[in-house]
Coordinates of C-alpha atoms and ligand atoms in Angstrom, one line a residue:
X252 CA 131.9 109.4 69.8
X253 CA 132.9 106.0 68.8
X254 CA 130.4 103.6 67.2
X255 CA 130.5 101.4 70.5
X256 CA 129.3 103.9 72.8
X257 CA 126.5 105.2 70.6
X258 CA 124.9 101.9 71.2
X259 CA 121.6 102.2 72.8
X260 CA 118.6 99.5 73.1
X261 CA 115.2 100.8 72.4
X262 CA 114.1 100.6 75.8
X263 CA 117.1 103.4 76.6
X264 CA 119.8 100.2 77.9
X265 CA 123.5 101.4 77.7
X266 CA 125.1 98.4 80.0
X267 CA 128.4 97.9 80.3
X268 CA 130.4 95.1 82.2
X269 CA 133.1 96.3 83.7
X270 CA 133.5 94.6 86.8
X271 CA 133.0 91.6 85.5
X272 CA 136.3 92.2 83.9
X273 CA 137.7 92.0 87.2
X274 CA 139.6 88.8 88.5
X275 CA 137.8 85.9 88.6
X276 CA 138.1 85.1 91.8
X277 CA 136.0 88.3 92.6
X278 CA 132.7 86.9 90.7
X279 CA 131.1 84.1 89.3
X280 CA 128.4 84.1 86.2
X281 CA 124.7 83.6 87.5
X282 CA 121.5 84.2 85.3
X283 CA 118.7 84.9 87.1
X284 CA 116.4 81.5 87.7
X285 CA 113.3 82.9 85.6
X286 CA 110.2 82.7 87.7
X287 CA 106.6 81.7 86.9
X288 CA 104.5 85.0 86.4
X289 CA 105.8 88.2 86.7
X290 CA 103.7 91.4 87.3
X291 CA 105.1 94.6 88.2
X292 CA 104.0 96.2 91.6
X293 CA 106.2 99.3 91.5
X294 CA 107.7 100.9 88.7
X295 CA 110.1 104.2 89.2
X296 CA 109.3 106.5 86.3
X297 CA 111.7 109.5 88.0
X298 CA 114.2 107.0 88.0
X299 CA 114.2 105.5 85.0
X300 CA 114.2 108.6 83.1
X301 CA 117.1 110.1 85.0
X302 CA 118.9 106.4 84.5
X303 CA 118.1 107.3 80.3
X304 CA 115.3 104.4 80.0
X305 CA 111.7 104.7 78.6
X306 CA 109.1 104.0 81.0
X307 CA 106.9 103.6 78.5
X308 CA 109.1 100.7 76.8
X309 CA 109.6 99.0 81.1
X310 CA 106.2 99.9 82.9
X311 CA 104.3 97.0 81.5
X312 CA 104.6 93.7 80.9
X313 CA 107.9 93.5 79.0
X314 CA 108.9 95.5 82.1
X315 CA 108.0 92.8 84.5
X316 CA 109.8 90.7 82.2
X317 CA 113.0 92.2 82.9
X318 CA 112.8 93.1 86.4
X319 CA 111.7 89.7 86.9
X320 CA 115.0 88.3 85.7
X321 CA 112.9 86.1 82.4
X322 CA 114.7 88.5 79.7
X323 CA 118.1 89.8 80.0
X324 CA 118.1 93.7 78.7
X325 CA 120.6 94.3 75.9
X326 CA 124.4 94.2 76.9
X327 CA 123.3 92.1 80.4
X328 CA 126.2 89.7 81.5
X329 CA 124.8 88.9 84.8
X330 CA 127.5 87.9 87.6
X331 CA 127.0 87.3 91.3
X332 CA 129.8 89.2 93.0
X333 CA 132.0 87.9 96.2
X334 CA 132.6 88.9 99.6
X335 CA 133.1 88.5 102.8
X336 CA 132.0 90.2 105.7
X337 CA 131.9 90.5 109.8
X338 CA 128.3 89.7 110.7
X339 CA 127.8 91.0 114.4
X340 CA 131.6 90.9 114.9
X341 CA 132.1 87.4 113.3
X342 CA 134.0 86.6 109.7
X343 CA 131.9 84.4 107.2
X344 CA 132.3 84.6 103.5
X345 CA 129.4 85.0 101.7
X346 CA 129.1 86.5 98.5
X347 CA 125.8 87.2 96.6
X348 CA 123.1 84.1 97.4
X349 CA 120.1 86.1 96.1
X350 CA 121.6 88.6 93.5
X351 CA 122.8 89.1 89.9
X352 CA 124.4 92.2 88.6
X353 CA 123.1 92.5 85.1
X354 CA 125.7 95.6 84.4
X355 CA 126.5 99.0 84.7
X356 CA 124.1 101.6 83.1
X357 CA 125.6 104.8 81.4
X358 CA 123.5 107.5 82.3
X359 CA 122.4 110.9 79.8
X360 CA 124.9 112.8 82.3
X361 CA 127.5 109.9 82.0
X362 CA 126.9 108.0 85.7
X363 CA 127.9 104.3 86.0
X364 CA 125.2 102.5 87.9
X365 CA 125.0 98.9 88.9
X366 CA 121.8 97.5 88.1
X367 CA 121.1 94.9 90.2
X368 CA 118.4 92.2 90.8
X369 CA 117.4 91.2 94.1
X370 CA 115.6 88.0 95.1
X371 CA 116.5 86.6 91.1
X372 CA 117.3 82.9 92.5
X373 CA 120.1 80.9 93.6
X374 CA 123.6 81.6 92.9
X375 CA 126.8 80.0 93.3
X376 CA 127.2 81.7 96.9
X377 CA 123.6 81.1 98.0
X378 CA 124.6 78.2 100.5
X379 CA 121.2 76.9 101.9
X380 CA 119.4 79.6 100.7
X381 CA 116.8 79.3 98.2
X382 CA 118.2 82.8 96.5
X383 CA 114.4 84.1 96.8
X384 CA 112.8 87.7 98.6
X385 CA 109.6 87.8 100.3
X386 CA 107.8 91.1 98.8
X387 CA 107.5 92.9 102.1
X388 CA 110.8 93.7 102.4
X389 CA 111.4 94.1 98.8
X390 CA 108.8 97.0 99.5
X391 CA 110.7 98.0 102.6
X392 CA 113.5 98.5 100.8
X393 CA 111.8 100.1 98.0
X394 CA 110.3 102.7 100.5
X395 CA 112.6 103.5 102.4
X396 CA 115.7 103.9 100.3
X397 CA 114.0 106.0 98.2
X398 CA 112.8 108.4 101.5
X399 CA 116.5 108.3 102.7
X400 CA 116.8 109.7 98.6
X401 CA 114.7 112.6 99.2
X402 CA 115.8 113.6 102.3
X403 CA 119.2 114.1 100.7
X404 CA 121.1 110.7 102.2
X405 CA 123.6 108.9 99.3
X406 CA 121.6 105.3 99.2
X407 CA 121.0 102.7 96.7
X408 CA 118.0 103.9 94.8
X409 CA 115.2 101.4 94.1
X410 CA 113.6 100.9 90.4
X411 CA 111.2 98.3 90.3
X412 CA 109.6 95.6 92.6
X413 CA 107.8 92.7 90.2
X414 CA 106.0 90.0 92.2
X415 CA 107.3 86.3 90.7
X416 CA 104.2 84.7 91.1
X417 CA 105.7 81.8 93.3
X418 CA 105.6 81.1 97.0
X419 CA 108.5 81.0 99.3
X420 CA 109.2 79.5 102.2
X421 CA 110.0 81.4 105.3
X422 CA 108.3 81.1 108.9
X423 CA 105.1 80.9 107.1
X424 CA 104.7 81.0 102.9
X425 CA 104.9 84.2 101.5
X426 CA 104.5 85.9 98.1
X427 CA 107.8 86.0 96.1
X428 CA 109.3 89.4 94.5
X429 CA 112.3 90.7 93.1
X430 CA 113.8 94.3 93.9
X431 CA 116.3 95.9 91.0
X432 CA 118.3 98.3 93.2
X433 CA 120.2 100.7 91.6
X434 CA 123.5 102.2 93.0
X435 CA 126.8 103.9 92.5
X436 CA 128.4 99.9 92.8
X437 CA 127.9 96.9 95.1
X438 CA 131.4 97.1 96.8
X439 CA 131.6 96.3 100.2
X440 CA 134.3 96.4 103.1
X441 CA 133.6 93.0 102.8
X442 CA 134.6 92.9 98.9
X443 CA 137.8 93.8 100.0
X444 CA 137.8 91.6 103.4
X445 CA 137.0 88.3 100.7
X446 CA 139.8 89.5 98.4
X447 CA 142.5 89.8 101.0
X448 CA 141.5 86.2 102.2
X449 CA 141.9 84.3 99.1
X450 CA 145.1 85.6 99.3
X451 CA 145.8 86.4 95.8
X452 CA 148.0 90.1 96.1
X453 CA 147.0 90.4 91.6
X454 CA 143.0 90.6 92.9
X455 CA 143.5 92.8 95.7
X456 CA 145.3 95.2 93.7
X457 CA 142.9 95.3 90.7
X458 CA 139.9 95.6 93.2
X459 CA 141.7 98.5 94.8
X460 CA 142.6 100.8 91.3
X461 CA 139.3 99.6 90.1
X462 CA 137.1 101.2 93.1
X463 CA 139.7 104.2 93.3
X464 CA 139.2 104.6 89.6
X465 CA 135.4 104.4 89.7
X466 CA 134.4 106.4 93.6
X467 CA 136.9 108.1 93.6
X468 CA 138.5 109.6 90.6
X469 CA 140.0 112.8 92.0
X470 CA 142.7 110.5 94.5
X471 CA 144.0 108.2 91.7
X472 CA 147.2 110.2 91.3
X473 CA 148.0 109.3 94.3
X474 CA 151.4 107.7 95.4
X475 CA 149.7 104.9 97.9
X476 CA 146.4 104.1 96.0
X477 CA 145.0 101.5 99.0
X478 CA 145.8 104.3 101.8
X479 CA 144.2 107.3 99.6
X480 CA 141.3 104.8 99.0
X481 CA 141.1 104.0 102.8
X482 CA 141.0 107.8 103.3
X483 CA 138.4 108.8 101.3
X484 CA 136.1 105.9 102.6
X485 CA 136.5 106.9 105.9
X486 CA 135.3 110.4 105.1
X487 CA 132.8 109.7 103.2
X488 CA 131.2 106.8 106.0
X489 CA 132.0 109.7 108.9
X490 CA 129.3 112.2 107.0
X491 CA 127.1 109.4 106.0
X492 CA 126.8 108.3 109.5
X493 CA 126.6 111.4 111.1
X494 CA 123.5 112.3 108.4
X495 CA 122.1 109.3 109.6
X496 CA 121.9 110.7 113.0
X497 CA 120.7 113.5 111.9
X498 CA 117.7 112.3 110.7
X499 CA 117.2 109.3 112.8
X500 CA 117.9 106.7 111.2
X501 CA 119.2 103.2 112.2
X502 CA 120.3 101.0 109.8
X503 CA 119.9 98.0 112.1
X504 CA 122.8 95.7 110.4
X505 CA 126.0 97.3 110.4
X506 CA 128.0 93.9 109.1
X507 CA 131.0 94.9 107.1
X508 CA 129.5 93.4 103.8
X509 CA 126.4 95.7 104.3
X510 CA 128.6 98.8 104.1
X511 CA 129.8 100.3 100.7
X512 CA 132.7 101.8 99.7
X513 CA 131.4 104.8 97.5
X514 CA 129.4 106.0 100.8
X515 CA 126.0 105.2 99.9
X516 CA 123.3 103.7 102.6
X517 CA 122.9 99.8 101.8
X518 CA 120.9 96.7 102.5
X519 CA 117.7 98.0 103.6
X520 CA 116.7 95.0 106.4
X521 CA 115.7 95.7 109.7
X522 CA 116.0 99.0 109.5
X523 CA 113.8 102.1 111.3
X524 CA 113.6 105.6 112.3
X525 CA 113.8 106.0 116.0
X526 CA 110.5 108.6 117.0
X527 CA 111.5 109.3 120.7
X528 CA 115.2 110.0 121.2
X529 CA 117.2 107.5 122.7
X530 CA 120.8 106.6 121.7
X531 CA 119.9 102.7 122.8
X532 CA 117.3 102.7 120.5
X533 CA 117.3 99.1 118.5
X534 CA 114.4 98.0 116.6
X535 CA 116.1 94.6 114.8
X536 CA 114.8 91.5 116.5
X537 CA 118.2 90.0 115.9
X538 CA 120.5 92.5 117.4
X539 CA 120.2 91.2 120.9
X540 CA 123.3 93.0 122.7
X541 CA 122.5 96.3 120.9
X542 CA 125.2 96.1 118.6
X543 CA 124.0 98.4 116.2
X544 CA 122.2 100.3 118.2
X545 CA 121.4 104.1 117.0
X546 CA 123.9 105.9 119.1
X547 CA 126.2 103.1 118.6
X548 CA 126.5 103.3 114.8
X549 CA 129.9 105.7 114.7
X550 CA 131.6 103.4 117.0
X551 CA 130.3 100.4 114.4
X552 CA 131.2 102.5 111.1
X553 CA 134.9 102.9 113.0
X554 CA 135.4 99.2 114.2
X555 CA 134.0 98.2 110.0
X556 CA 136.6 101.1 108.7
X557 CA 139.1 98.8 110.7
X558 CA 138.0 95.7 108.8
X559 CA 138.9 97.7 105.7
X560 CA 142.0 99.0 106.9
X561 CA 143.4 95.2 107.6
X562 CA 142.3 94.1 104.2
X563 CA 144.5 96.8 102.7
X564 CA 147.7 96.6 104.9
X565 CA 149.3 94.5 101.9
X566 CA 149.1 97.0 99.5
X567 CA 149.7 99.8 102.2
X568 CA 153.4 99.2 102.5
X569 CA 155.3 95.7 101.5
X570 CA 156.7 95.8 105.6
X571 CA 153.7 95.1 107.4
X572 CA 155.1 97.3 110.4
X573 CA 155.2 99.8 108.5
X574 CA 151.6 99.0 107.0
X575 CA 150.0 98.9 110.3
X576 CA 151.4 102.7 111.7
X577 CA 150.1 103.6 108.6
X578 CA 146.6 102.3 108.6
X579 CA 146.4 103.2 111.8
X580 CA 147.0 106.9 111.6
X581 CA 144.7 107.4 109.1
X582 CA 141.9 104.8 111.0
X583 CA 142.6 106.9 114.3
X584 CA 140.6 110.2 112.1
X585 CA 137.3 109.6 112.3
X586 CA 136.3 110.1 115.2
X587 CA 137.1 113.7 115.0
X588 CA 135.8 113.6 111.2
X589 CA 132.5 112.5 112.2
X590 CA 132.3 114.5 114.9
X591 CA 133.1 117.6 112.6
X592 CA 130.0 116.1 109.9
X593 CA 128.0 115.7 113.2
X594 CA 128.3 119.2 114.5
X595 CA 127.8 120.4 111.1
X596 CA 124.6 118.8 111.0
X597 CA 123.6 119.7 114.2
X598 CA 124.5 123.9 113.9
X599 CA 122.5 123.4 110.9
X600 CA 119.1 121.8 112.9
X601 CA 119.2 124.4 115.0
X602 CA 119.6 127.2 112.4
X603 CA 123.0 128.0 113.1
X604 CA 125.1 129.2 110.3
X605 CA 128.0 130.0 111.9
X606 CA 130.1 128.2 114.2
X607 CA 131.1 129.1 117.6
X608 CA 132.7 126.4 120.6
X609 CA 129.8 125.6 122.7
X610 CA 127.4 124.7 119.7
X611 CA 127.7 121.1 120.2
X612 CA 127.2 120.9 124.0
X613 CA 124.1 123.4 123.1
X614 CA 123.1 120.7 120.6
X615 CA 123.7 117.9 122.7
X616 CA 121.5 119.7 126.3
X617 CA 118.7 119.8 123.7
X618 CA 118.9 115.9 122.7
X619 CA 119.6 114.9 126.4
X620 CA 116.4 117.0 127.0
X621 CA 114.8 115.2 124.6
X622 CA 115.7 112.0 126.0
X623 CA 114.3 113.0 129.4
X624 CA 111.4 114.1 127.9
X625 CA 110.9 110.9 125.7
X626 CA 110.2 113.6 123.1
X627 CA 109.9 113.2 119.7
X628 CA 113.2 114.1 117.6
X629 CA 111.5 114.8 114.2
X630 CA 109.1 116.7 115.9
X631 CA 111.5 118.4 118.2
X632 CA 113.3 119.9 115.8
X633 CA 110.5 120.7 113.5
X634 CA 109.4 122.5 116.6
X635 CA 112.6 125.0 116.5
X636 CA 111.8 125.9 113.2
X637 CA 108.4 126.7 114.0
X638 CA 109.6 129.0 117.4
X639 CA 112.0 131.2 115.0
X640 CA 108.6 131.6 112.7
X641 CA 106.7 132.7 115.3
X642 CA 108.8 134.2 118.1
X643 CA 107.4 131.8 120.5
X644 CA 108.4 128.2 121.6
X645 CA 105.7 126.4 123.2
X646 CA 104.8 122.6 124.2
X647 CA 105.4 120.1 126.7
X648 CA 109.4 120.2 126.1
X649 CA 109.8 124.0 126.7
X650 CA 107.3 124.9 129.2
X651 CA 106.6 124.4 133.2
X652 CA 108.9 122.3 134.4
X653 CA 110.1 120.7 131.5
X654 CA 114.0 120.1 131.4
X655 CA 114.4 122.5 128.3
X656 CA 112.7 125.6 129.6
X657 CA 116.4 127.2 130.6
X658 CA 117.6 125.7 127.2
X659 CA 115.6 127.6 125.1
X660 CA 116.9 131.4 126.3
X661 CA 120.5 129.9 125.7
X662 CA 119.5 128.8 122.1
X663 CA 117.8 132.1 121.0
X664 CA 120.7 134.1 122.6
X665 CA 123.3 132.2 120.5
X666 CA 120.9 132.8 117.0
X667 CA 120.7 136.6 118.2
X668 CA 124.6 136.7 118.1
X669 CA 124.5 135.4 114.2
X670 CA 123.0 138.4 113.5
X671 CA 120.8 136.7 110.7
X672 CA 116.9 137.6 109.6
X673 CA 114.7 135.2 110.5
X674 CA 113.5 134.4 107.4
X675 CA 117.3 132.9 106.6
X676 CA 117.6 131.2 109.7
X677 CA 114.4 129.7 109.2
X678 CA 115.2 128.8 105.0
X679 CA 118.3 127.1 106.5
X680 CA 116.8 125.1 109.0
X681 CA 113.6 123.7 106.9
X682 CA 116.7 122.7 104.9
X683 CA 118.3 120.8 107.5
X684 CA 115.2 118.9 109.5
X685 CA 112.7 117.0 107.8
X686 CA 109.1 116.9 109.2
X687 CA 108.6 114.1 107.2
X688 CA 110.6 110.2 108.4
X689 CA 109.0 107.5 107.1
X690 CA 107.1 106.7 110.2
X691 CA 107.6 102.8 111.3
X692 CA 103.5 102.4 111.4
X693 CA 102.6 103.9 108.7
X694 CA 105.6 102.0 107.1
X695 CA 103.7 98.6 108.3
X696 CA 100.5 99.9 107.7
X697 CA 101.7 100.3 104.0
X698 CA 103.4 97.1 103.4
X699 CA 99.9 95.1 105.1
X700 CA 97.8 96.5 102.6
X701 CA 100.1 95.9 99.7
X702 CA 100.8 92.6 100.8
X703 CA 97.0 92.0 100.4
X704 CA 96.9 93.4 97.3
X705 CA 95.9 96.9 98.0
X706 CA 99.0 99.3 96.6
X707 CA 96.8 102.6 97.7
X708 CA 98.1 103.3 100.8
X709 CA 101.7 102.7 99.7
X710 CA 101.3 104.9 96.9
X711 CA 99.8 107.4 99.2
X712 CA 103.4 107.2 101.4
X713 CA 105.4 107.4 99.2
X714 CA 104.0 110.7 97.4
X715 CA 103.8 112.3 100.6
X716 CA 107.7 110.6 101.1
X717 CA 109.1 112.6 98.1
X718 CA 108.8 115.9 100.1
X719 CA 109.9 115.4 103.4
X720 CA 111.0 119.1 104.2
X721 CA 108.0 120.8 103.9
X722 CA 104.5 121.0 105.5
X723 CA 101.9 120.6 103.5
X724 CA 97.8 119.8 104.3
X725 CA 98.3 116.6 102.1
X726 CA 101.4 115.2 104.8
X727 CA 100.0 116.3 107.8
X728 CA 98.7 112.7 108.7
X729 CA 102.1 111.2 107.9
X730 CA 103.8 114.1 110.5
X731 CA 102.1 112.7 113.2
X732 CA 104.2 110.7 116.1
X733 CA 102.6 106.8 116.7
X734 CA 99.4 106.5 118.8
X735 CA 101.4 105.1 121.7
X736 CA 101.2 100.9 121.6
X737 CA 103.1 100.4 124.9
X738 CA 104.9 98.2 122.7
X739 CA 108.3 98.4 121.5
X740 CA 108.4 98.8 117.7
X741 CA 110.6 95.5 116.1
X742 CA 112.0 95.1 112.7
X743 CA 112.8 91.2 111.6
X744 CA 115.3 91.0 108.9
X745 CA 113.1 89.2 106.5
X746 CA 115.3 87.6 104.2
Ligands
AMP155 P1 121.6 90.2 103.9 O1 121.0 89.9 105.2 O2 120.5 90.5 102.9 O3 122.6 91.3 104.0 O4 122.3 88.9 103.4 C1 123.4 88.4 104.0 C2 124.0 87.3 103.2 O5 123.1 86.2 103.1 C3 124.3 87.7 101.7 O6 125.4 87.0 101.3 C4 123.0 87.2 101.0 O7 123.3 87.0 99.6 C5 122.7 85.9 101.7 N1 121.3 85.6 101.7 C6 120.3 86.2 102.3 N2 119.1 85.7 102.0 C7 119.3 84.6 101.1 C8 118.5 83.7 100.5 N3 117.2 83.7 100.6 N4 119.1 82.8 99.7 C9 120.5 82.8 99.5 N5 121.3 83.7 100.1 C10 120.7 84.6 100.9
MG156 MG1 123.8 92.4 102.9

């Protein structure tokens, strides 16, 4: 091992800087603006250790210091990176207005991880914005990136949240706080929507073997590098999406530069889990038309993959004819890729390990039940597992006249041809649905008290958040559907 990569700070920092190496044009240097008082509100101990930092040396004040932005860790050469993006189908460049990477950390088992401050002050691309974050959201993000973790989602992971001590302006003032979000990189489809529109080929082309080289190692031998690269995005976004289905999950703002090319969940805003089943289930205040609606996010993760595909066609074949067929063959896969992911993950909700041709219109009579029903997915599914366990499926969805009661013999008839003990088939599916989603109230409820300076209850969440697959005495009140509001749940982007 070289002298160089034994290097190590006391506090466990191994950064390195290599997209800062990059083309110019693709960042710009930005410290973060140090703020008046920092003070640690949440500190990820798991994380750091598995990241090869001592908590002890970052969960106190020195800590704050850092996550703050005041002190730079050792090897920190913070940038703001560019990009572009479509937001709700319309171009803007944009670029990081509220973020500095500080570097890549080299994990124990060798991992390259951005490590990136969020809400650090203004940047060269803040525009109007005053390059702050409110601390709910911070904490939003913070919760619920790190439940999408442990319910087995690729996401951003979230390290820290330090309150700044400053006010910021938004509809009313609110307290300041800064997030550092960890994650495989910070490359968008808009990252490669802003290089393709300064028009400089050299940047394009570095971007492109750089995120190859770094998501996707195994397709660099490749003889078209931008179509293998296009390729392995659009697999990796078809089994994202379709998990995110799976568990319920809308992201809520599906823009181009809020979707990353190693396939990890990003830019936690308005998003929610959806309790009863509808596909037209949108919780973001701002998403008037429905855009990104739960059932409409494959179309949306196809229409963004399209984004990416145009931003490649240079490097996909010199004649742009040519270019186009190309992209366009490849593009034209996913929806049968995600529907393969999606089926997967259905056969596996409903404890099916092996495939036959009617699983996913079996799947889909039970979620259009459920939708008749207004019954609740998490606990609809939980509620199979339970049946297997017992032998008996009871409630308001299976019974009398309820629209699955003919469903149900067509279900246990397809398990009894698996030929399985029920003890497997019930392993499998505790594996595959979570009785635990981090429930929009007691998401709210959480984030109230912290934001009035009571961190309990949000400590409380996120223990019980950490095991989402099984049932314990200590989750039971975090199972629980809503007490019905006759109100319609809304998320507000918070920036
Ligand atoms: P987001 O909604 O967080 O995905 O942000 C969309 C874009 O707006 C990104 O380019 C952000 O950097 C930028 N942005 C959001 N909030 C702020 C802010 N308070 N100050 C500067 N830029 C911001
Ligand atoms: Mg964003």
């Amino acid at each position: 091992m070289t002298v160089k990569a034994e290097r190590k700070s006391a506090a466990g920092w191994r950064l390195e800087n290599s997209y800062a190496r990059l083309p110019e044009v693709l960042h710009a240097r930005a410290a973060p603006v140090p703020v008046a008082r920092p003070e640690m509100v949440l500190f990820n101990e798991k994380l750091a250790v598995e990241l090869g930092l001592d908590p002890g040396a970052l969960a106190g004040e020195s800590g704050a210091e850092i996550f703050a932005g005041n002190r730079l860790p050792d090897g920190a050469k913070p940038i703001a990176q560019a990009y572009a993006g479509h937001q709700f189908g319309h171009f803007t460049n944009l670029g990081d207005g509220r973020a500095v990477l500080l570097g890549e950390q080299i994990t124990p088992q060798g991992a390259r991880l951005d490590i990136q401050l969020k809400g650090s002050g203004r940047t060269p691309y803040s525009r109007r914005g005053d390059g702050r974050a409110a601390l709910g959201p911070m904490l939003r993000e913070y919760i619920v990136s790190e439940a999408m973790h442990a319910l087995g989602i690729p996401t951003t992971r979230s390290l820290a949240v330090v309150t700044t001590g400053q006010e910021i302006a938004r509809e009313e003032m609110l307290p300041g706080a800064v997030l550092t979000r960890v994650a495989a990189s910070h490359i968008r489809v808009g990252t490669f929507e802003y290089a393709n529109a300064t028009g400089d080929g050299a940047a394009l082309e570095a971007l492109t073997r750089y995120t190859l080289q770094r998501h996707y190692a195994e397709l660099c031998g490749a003889d078209n590098a931008a179509l293998a690269l296009f390729e392995g995005v659009l697999e990796r976004q078809a089994r994202l999406i379709a998990q995110w289905v799976c568990v319920g999950f809308v992201h809520g703002v599906m823009n181009t530069d809020n979707m990353a090319l190693s396939g990890e969940t990003i830019d936690y805003g308005p998003c929610a889990f959806i309790d009863i089943h509808d596909p037209a289930t949108v919780f973001s205040s701002i998403d008037r038309n429905g855009r990104y609606a739960y059932g409409n996010q494959p179309d949306i993760g196809h229409w963004n993959l399209a984004r990416l595909a145009e931003a490649l066609l240079p490097l996909i074949d010199k004649d742009k004819d040519k270019a186009v067929a190309r992209a366009e063959g490849a593009l034209g896969k996913f929806p049968a890729r995600f529907r393969a992911h999606y089926t997967a993950g259905l056969r596996a909700k409903l404890g099916l390990l092996t495939a036959e041709d009617g699983d996913f219109a079996l799947a889909q009579e039970f979620l259009d039940g459920m939708k008749t029903a207004e019954a609740d997915f998490t606990l609809s599914f939980a509620a199979l597992t339970g049946a297997v366990e017992s032998g008996r499926l009871s409630g308001p969805l299976f019974s009398g006249g309820a629209p699955l009661r003919t469903w149900h013999q067509r279900w246990r008839a397809r398990l009894e041809r698996e030929q399985k003990v029920p003890s497997e088939v019930v392993a499998a599916m505790r594996r595959a649905n979570p009785v635990l989603i981090p429930r929009n109230y007691r998401v709210e409820e959480a984030l109230a008290a912290a934001v009035a300076g009571d961190l309990s209850v949000l400590h409380r969440l996120l223990d019980a958040l950490r095991a989402p697959f099984a049932e314990t005495p200590a989750n039971q009140p975090y199972r629980a559907a809503p007490p019905p509001t006759g109100q319609l749940y809304r998320t507000f982007c918070g920036t």
